[in-house]
Coordinates of C-alpha atoms and ligand atoms in Angstrom, one line a residue:
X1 CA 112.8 111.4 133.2
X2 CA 114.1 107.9 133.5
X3 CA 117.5 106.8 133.6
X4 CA 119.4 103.0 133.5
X5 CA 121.2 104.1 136.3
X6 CA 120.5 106.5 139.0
X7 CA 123.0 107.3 141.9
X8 CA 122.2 109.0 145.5
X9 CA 125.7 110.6 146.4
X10 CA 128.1 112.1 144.5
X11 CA 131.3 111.3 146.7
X12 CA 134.2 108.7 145.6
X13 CA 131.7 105.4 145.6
X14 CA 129.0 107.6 143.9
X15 CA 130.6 110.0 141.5
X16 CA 132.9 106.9 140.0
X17 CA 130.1 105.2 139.5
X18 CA 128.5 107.2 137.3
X19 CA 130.9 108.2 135.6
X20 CA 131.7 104.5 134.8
X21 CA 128.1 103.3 134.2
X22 CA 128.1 106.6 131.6
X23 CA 131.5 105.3 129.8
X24 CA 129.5 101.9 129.8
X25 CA 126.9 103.3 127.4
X26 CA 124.1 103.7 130.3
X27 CA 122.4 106.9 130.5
X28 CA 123.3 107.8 134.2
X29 CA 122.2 110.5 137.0
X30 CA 123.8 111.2 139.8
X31 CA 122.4 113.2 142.8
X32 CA 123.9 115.0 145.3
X33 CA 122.5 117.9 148.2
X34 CA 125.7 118.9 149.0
X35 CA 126.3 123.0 148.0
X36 CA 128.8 125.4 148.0
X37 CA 127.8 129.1 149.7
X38 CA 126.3 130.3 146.8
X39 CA 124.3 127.4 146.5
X40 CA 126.0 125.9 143.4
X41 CA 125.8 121.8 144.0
X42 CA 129.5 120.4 145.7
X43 CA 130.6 116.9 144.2
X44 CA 133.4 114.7 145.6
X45 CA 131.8 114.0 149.2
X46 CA 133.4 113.5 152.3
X47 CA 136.9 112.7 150.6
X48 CA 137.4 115.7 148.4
X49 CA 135.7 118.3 150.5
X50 CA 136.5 117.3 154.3
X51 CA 138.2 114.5 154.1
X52 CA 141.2 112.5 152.7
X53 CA 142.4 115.7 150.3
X54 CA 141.9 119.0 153.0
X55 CA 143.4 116.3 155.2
X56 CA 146.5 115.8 153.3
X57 CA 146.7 119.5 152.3
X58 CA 147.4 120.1 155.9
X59 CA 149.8 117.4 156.6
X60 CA 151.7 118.4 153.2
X61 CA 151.5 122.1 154.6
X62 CA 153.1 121.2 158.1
X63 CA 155.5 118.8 157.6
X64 CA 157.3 121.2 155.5
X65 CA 156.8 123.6 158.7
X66 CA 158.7 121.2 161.0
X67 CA 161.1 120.1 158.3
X68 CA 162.2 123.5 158.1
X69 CA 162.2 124.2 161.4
X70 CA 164.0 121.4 162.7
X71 CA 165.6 119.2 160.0
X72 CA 167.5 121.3 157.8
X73 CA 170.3 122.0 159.9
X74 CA 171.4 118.6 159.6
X75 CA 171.5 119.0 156.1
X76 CA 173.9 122.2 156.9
X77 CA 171.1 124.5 155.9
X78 CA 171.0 127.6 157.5
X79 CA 167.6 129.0 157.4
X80 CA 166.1 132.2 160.1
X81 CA 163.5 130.7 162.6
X82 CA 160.4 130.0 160.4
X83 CA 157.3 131.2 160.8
X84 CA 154.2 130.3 158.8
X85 CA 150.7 132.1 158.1
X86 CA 147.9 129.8 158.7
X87 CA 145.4 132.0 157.2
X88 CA 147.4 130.9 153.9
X89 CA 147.6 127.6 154.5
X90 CA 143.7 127.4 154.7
X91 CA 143.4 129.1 152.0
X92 CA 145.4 127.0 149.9
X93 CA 143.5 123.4 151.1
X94 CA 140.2 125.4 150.1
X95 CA 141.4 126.1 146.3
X96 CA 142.6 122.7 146.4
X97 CA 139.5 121.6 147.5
X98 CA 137.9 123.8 145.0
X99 CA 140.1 122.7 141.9
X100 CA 139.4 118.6 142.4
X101 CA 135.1 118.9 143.7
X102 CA 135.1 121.9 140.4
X103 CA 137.2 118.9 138.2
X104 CA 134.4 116.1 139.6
X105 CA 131.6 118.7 137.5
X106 CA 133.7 119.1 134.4
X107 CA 134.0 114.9 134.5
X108 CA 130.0 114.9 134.6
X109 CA 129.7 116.7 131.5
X110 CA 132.9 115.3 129.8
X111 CA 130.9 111.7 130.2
X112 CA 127.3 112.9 130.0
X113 CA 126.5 112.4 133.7
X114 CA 123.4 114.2 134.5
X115 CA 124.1 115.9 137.8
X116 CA 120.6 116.8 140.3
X117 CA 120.7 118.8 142.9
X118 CA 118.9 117.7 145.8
X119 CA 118.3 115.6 148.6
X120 CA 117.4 111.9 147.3
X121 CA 114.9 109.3 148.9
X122 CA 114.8 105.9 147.5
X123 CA 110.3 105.9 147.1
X124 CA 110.4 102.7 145.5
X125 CA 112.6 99.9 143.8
X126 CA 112.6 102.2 140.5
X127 CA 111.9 105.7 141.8
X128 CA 114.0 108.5 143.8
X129 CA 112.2 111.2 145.5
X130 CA 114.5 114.3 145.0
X131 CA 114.1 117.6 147.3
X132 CA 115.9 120.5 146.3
X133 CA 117.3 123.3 149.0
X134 CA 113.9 125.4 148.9
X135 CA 111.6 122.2 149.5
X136 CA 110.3 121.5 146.0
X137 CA 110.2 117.8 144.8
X138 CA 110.9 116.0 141.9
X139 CA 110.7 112.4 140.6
X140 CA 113.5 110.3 139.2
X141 CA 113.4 107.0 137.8
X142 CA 116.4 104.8 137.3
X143 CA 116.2 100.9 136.2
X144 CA 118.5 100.6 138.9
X145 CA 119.4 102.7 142.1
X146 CA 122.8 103.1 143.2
X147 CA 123.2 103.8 146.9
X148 CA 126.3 106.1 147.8
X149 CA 125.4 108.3 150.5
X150 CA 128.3 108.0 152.7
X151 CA 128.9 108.7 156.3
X152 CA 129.2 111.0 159.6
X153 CA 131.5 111.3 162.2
X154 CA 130.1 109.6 165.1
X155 CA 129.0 112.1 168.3
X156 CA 129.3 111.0 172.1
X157 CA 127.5 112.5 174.7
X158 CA 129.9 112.8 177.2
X159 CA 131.9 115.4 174.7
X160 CA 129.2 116.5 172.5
X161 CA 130.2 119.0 169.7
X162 CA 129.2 122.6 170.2
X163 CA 131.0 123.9 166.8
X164 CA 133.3 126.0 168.8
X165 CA 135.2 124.1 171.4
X166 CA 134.2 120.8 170.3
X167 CA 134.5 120.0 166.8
X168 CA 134.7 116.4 164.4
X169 CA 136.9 116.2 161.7
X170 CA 135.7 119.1 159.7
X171 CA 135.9 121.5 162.2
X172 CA 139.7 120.6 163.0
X173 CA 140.3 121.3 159.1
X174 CA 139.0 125.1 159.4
X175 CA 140.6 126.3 163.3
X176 CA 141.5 130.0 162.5
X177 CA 144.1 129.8 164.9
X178 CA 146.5 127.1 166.3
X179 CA 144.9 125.7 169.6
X180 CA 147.3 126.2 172.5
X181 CA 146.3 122.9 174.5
X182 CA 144.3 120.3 172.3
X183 CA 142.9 116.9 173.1
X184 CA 141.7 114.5 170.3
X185 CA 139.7 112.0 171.9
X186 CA 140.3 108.2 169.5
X187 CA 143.7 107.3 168.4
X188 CA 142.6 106.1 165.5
X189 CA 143.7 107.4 162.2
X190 CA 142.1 111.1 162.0
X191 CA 143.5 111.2 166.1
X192 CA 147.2 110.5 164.3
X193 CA 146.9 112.5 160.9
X194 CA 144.9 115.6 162.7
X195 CA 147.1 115.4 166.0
X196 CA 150.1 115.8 164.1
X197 CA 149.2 118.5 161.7
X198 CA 148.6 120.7 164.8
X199 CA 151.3 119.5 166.7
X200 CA 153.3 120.5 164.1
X201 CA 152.3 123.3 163.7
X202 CA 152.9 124.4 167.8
X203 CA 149.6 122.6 169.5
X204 CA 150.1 120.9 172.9
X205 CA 148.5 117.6 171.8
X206 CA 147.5 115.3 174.2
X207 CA 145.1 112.4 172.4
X208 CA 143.2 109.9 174.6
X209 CA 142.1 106.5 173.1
X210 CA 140.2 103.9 175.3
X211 CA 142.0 100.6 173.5
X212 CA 144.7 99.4 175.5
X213 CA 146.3 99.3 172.3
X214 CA 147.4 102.0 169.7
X215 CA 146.1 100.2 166.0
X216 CA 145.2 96.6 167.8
X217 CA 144.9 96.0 164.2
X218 CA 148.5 96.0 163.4
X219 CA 151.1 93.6 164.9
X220 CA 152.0 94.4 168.2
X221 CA 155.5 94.9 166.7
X222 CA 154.5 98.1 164.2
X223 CA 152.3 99.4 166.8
X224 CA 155.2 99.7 169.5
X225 CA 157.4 101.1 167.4
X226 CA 154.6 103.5 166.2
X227 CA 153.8 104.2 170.0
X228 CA 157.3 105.3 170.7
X229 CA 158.3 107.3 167.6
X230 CA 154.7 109.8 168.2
X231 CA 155.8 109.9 171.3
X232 CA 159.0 111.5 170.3
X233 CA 156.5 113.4 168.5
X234 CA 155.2 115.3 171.3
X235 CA 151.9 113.2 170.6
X236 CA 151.0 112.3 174.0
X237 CA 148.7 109.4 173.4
X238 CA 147.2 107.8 176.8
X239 CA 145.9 104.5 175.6
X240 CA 142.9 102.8 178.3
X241 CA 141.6 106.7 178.7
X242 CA 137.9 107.4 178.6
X243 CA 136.2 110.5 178.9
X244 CA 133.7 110.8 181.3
X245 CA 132.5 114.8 180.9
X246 CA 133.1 117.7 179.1
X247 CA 132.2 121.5 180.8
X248 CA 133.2 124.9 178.8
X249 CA 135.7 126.5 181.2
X250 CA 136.9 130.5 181.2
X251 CA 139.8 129.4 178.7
X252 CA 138.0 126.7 176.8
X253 CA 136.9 123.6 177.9
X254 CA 137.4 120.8 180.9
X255 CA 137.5 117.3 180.0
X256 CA 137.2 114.4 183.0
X257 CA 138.6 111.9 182.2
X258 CA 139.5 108.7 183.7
X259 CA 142.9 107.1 183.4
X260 CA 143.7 103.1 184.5
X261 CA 140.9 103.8 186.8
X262 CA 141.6 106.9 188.2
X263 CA 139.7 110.2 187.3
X264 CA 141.4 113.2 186.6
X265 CA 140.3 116.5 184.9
X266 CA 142.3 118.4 182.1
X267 CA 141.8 122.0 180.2
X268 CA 142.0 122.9 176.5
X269 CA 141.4 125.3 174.1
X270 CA 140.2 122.7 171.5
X271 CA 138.4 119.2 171.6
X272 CA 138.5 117.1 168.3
X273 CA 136.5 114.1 168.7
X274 CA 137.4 111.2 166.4
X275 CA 135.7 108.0 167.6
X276 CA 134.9 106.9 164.2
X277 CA 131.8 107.0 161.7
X278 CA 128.6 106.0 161.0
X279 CA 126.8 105.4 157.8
X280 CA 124.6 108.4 156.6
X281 CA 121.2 106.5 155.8
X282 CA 119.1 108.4 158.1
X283 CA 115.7 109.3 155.2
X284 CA 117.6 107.8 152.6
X285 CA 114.9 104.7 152.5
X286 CA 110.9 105.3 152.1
X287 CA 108.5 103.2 154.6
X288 CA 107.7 101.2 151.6
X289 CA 111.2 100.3 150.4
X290 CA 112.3 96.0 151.2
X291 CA 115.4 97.0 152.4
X292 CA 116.1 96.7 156.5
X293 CA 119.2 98.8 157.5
X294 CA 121.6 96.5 160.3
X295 CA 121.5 97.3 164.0
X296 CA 124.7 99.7 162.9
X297 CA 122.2 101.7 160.5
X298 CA 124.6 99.9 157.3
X299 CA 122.9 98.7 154.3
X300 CA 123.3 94.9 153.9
X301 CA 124.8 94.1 151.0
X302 CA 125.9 91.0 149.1
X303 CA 129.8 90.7 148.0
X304 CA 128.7 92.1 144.4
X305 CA 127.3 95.2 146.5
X306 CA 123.7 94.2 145.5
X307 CA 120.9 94.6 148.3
X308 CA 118.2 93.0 149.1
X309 CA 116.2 94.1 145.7
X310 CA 117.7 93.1 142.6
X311 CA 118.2 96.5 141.2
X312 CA 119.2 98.8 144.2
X313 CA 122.9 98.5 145.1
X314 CA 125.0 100.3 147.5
X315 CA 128.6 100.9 147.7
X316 CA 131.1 102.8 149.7
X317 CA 130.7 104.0 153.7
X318 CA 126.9 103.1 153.8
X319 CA 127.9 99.6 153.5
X320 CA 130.3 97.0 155.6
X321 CA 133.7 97.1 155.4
X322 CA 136.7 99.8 156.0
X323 CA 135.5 103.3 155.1
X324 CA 138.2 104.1 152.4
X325 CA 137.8 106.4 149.6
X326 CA 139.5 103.7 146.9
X327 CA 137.4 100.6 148.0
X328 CA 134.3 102.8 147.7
X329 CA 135.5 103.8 144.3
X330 CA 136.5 99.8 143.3
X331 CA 133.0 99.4 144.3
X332 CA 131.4 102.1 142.5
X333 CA 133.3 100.9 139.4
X334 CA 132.2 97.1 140.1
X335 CA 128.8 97.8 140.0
X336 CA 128.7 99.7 137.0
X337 CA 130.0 97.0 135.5
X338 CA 127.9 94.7 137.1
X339 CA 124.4 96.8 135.4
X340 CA 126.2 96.7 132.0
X341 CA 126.6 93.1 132.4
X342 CA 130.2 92.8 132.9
X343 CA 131.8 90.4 135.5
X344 CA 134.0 92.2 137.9
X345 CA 134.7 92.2 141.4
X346 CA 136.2 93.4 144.6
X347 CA 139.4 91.5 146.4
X348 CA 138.2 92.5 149.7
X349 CA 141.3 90.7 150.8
X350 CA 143.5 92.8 149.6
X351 CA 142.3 96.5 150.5
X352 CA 145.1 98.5 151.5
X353 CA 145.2 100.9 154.5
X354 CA 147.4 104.1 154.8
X355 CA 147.5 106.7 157.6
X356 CA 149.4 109.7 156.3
X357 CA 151.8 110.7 159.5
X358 CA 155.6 111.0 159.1
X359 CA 156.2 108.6 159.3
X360 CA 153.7 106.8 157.2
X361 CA 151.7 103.6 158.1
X362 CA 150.6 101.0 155.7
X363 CA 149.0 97.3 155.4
X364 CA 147.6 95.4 153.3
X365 CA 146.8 91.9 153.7
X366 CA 147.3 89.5 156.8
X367 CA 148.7 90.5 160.4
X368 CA 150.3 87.8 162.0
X369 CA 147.7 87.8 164.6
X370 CA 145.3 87.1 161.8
X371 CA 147.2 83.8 160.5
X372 CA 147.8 82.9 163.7
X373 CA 144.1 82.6 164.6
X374 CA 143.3 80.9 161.6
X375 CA 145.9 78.4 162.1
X376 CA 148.3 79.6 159.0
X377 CA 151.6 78.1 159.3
X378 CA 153.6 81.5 158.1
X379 CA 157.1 82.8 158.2
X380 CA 157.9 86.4 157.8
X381 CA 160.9 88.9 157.2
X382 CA 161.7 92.4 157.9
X383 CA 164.0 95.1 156.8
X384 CA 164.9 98.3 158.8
X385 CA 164.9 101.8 157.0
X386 CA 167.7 102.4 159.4
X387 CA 169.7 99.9 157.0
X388 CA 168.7 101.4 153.8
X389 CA 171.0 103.9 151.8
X390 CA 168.6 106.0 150.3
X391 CA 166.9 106.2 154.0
X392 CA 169.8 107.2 155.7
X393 CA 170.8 109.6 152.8
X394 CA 167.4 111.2 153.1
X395 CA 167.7 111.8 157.1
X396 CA 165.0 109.9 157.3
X397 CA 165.6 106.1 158.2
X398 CA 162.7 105.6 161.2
X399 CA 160.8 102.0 160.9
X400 CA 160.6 98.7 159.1
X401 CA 159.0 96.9 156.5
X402 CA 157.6 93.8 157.4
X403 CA 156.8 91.0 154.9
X404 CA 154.5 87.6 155.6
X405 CA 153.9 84.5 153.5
X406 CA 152.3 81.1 153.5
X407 CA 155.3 78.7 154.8
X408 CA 154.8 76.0 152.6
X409 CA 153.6 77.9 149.2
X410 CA 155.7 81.2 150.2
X411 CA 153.0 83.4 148.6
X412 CA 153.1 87.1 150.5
X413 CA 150.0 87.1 152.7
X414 CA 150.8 90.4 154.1
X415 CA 153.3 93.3 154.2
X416 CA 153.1 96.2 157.0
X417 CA 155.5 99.1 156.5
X418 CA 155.8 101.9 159.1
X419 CA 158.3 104.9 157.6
X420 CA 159.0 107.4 155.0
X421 CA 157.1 106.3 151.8
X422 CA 155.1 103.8 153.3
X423 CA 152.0 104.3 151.1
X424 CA 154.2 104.0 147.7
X425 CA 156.2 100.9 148.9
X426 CA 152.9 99.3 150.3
X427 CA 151.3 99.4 146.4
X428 CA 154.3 97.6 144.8
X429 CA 153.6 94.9 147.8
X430 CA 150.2 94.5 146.8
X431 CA 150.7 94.5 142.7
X432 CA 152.6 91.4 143.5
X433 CA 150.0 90.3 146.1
X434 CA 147.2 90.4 143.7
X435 CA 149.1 88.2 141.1
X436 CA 149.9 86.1 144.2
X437 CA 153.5 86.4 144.1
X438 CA 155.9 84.9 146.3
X439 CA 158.3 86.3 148.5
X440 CA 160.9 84.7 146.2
X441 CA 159.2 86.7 143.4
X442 CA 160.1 89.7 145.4
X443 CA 163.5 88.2 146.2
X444 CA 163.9 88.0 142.4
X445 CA 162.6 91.1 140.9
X446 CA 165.2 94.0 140.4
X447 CA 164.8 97.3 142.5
X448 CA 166.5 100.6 141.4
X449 CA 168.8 101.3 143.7
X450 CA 169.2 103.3 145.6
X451 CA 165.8 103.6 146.6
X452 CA 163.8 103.7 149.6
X453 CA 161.3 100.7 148.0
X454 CA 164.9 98.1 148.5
X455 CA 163.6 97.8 151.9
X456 CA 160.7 96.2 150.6
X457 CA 162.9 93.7 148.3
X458 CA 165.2 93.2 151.1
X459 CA 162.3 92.0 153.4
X460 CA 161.3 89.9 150.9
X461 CA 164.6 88.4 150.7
X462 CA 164.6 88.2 154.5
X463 CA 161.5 85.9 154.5
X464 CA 163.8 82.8 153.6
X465 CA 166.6 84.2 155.4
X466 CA 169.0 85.2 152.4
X467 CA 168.8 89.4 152.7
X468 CA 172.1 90.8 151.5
X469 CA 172.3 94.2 154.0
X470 CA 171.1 92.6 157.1
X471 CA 172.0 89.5 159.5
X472 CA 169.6 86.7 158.5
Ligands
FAD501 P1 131.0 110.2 150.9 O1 132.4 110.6 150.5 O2 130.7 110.5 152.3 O3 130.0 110.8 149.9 C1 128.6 110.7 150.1 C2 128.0 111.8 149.4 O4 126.6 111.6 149.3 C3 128.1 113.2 150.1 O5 128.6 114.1 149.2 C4 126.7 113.5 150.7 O6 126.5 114.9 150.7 C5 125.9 112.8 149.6 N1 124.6 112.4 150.1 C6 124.3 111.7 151.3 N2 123.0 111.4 151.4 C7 122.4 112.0 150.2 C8 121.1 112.0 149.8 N3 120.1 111.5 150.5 N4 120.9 112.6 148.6 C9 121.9 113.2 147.9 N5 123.2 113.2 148.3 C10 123.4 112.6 149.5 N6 139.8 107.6 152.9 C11 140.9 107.3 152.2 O7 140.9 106.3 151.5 N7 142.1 107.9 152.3 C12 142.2 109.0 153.1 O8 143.3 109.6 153.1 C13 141.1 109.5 153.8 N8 141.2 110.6 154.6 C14 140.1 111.0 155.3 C15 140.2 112.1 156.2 C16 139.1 112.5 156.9 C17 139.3 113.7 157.8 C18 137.9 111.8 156.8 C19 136.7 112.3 157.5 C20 137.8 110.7 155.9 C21 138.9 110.3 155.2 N9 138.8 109.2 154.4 C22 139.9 108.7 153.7 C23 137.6 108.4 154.2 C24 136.9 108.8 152.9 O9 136.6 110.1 152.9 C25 135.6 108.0 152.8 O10 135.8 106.6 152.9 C26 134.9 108.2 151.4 O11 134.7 109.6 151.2 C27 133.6 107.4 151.3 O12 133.1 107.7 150.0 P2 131.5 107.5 149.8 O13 131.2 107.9 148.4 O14 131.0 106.3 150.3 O15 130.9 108.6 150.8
NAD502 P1 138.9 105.1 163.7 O1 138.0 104.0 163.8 O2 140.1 105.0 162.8 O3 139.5 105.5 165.1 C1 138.6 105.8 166.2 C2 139.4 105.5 167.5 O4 138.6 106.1 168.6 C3 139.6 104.0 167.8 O5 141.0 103.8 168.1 C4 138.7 103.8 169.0 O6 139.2 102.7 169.8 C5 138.7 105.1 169.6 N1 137.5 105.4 170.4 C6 136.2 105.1 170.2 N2 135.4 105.5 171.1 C7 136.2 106.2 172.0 C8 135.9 106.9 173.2 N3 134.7 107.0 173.7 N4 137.0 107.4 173.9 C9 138.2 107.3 173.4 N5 138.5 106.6 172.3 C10 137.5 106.1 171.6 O7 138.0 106.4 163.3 P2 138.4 107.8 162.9 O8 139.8 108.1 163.2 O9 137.3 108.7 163.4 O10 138.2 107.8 161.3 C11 136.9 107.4 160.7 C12 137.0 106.7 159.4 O11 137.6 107.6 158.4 C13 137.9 105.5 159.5 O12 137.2 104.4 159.3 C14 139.0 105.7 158.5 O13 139.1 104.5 157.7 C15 138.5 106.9 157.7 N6 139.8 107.7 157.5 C16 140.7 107.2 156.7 C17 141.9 107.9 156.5 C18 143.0 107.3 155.7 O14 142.8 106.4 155.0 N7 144.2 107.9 155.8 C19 142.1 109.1 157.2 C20 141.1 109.6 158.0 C21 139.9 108.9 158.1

């Protein structure tokens, strides 16, 4: 069977792909190995099956836990000590799961994607070398291959995984029961989203990052204030920490670990270890295929996502760049476009980031450590939730937004936000952004009020020193 376009993956990057190439009038297949325990093929990747949904199920699940259990009285709600029935709460993330990867299928055969299951090996410029679950092959050809095979959570050996006591991501979405004592080793952004679910929900959570710095990539501002508020959290992060050993102990496990130089050695029930990813590209490539992966195992890409042969691309985690589920899906969506002969392409300047604690985190743009380094002459502005109506009406009024643009042009060049609603404000940041607004044509725009997002006007406003609720 030969195809326009053939796909390897059928997560975000992937699955978008085809079913964009498919709306384009291309006849498309995508192929996935991935399966369910009855051996039925499971689309939607890392994102909607361990990842970014499961994830968010969980923080949905207990931040209502600790809102009830320690907010409401404020609001003079009187409600018996809460209790909750984790059992329930898995099994709820699962149909969720099961509801979006199950909607992935019926888009497939809404838009005519052909869906193989099986393992998929690029044999040739035009050819994929499909294995299914009981070893039997099959060939596919495609005028042109779409690489979207995604990525794994990176192992190290001093805390290897075991599947019990040690786990990655995955595993810290399925715990039967709430770990006592748990260390996450990485404070990056499963460390924060993972550590609070369980800290939420009762853990001990002690997380040990070897940066000096929580989220260098932030202003040193943001990541204070961040610092302090998980803190309060009963996140106990210890930034310059490396672990040194892991041994299973009666109750669990015994990390050593060393701590501004001095080693110390700490129990726990659980280990998550979230150090980061690595593409997934191990077999993906025959011997004969003229594509080299990078020392990192990525696939070298151009900015249209277009690898070293004309008619193989790759998009999403296998390639450079954050690993997000919406700039794999911008890319999926860009290359399909590309094969039908369309022009898009990817601002890669303007991806946004979100990690989904309470409070939220979001960027999108420039840091001022970034203009600073490239010699950008900047000036910036910033609005406290602690001064906004709707914040304070809400109990919820922890951070800032933070707003940067050019000095001389005034377009925004960056916005950071760090409280309730983050992720929402941050995307009315960047629709201005891509239009290259200024922070005058922030200033100028009308906001409902009241509403959480005035902090983001009022930042704006700040920027040339003429906010209304705040000292300039
Ligand atoms: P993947 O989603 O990894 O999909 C690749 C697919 O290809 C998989 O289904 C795999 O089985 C299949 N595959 C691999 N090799 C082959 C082969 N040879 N043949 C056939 N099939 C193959 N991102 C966000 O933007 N927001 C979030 O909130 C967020 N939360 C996350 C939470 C967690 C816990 C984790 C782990 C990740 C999270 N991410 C989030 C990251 C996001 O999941 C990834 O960036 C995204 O899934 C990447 O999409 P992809 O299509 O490149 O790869
Ligand atoms: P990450 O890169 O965000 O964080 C890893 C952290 O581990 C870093 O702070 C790093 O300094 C630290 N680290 C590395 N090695 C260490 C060691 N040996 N000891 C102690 N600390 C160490 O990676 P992650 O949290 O594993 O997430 C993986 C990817 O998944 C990220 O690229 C992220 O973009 C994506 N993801 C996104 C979201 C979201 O968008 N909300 C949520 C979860 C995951």
């Amino acid at each position: 069977m030969e195809y326009d376009v053939v796909v390897i993956g059928g997560g975000p990057g992937g699955y978008v792909a085809a079913i964009k190439a498919s709306q384009l009038g291309l006849k498309t297949a995508c192929i996935e190995f991935d399966e369910d325990k009855s051996g039925k093929v499971k689309l939607g990747g890392t994102c909607l099956n361990v990842g970014c949904i499961p994830s968010k199920s969980l923080l949905d699940s207990s931040y209502k836990f600790k809102q009830i259990s320690e907010s409401f009285d404020d609001h003079g709600i009187k409600v018996s000590k809460p209790s909750y029935d984790l059992s329930k709460m898995m099994q709820r993330k699962d149909e969720i799961v099961q509801k979006l990867t199950g909607g992935v299928g019926h888009l497939f055969k809404h838009n005519k994607v052909e869906s193989i299951h099986g393992k998929g090996k690029l044999v040739s410029a035009n050819e994929v070398e499909v294995t299914n679950s009981k070893g039997k092959k099959q060939t596919v050809k495609g005028k042109n291959i779409i690489l979207a095979a995604g990525s794994r959570p990176i192992n190290i050996p001093s805390v290897p995984w075991n599947g019990s006591t040690v786990v990655g991501s995955s595993g810290a979405l399925e715990f039967n029961e709430t770990p006592k004592k748990l260390a996450i080793i990485g404070a990056g952004v499963i460390g924060l989203e993972l550590g609070s679910v369980w800290s939420r929900l009762g853990s001990v959570v002690d997380i040990y990052e070897a940066e000096k710095t929580l989220l260098p990539m932030l202003d040193d501002d943001v990541s204070r204030l961040i610092e302090r508020e998980f803190r309060k959290q009963n996140l106990n992060i210890q930034l310059g920490t490396y672990v040194k050993g892991s041994k299973k102990s009666r109750k669990g496990i015994s990390l050593d670990l060393e701590i501004d130089g001095k080693t110390t050695s700490a129990q726990y029930d659980k280990v998550i270890v979230a150090v980061g990813r690595r593409p997934f590209t191990e077999n993906l490539l025959g011997k004969e295929v003229q594509i080299s992966l990078d020392e990192k195992g990525f696939v070298p890409v151009d900015e249209y996502c277009r690898t070293s042969l004309d008619n193989v691309y790759a998009v999403g985690d296998i390639v450079r760049g954050p690993m997000l589920a919406h700039k794999a899906m911008e890319e999926g969506i860009m290359v399909a476009e590309r094969i039908a002969g369309k022009k898009m392409e990817v601002n890669y300047d303007l991806v946004p980031s979100v990690i989904y604690t309470h409070p939220e985190i979001a960027w999108v743009g420039k840091t001022e450590k970034d203009l600073k380094q490239s010699n950008i002459d900047y000036k910036k502005g910033s609005f406290p939730f602690s001064a906004s109506g709707r914040a304070l009406a809400a109990g919820d009024s922890v951070g800032f937004v933070k707003m940067l643009a050019d000095k001389e042009t005034d377009e925004v060049l960056g916005v950071q936000i760090f409280g309730n609603s983050a992720s929402e404000i941050l995307q009315q940041g960047l629709i201005g952004m891509e239009f290259s607004a200024s922070s005058e044509d922030f200033g100028l725009t009308m906001f409902s009020h009241p509403t959480v997002s005035e902090a983001l006007h009022e930042a704006a406003l700040a920027v040339n020193k003429q906010a209304i609720h705040i000292g300039n």
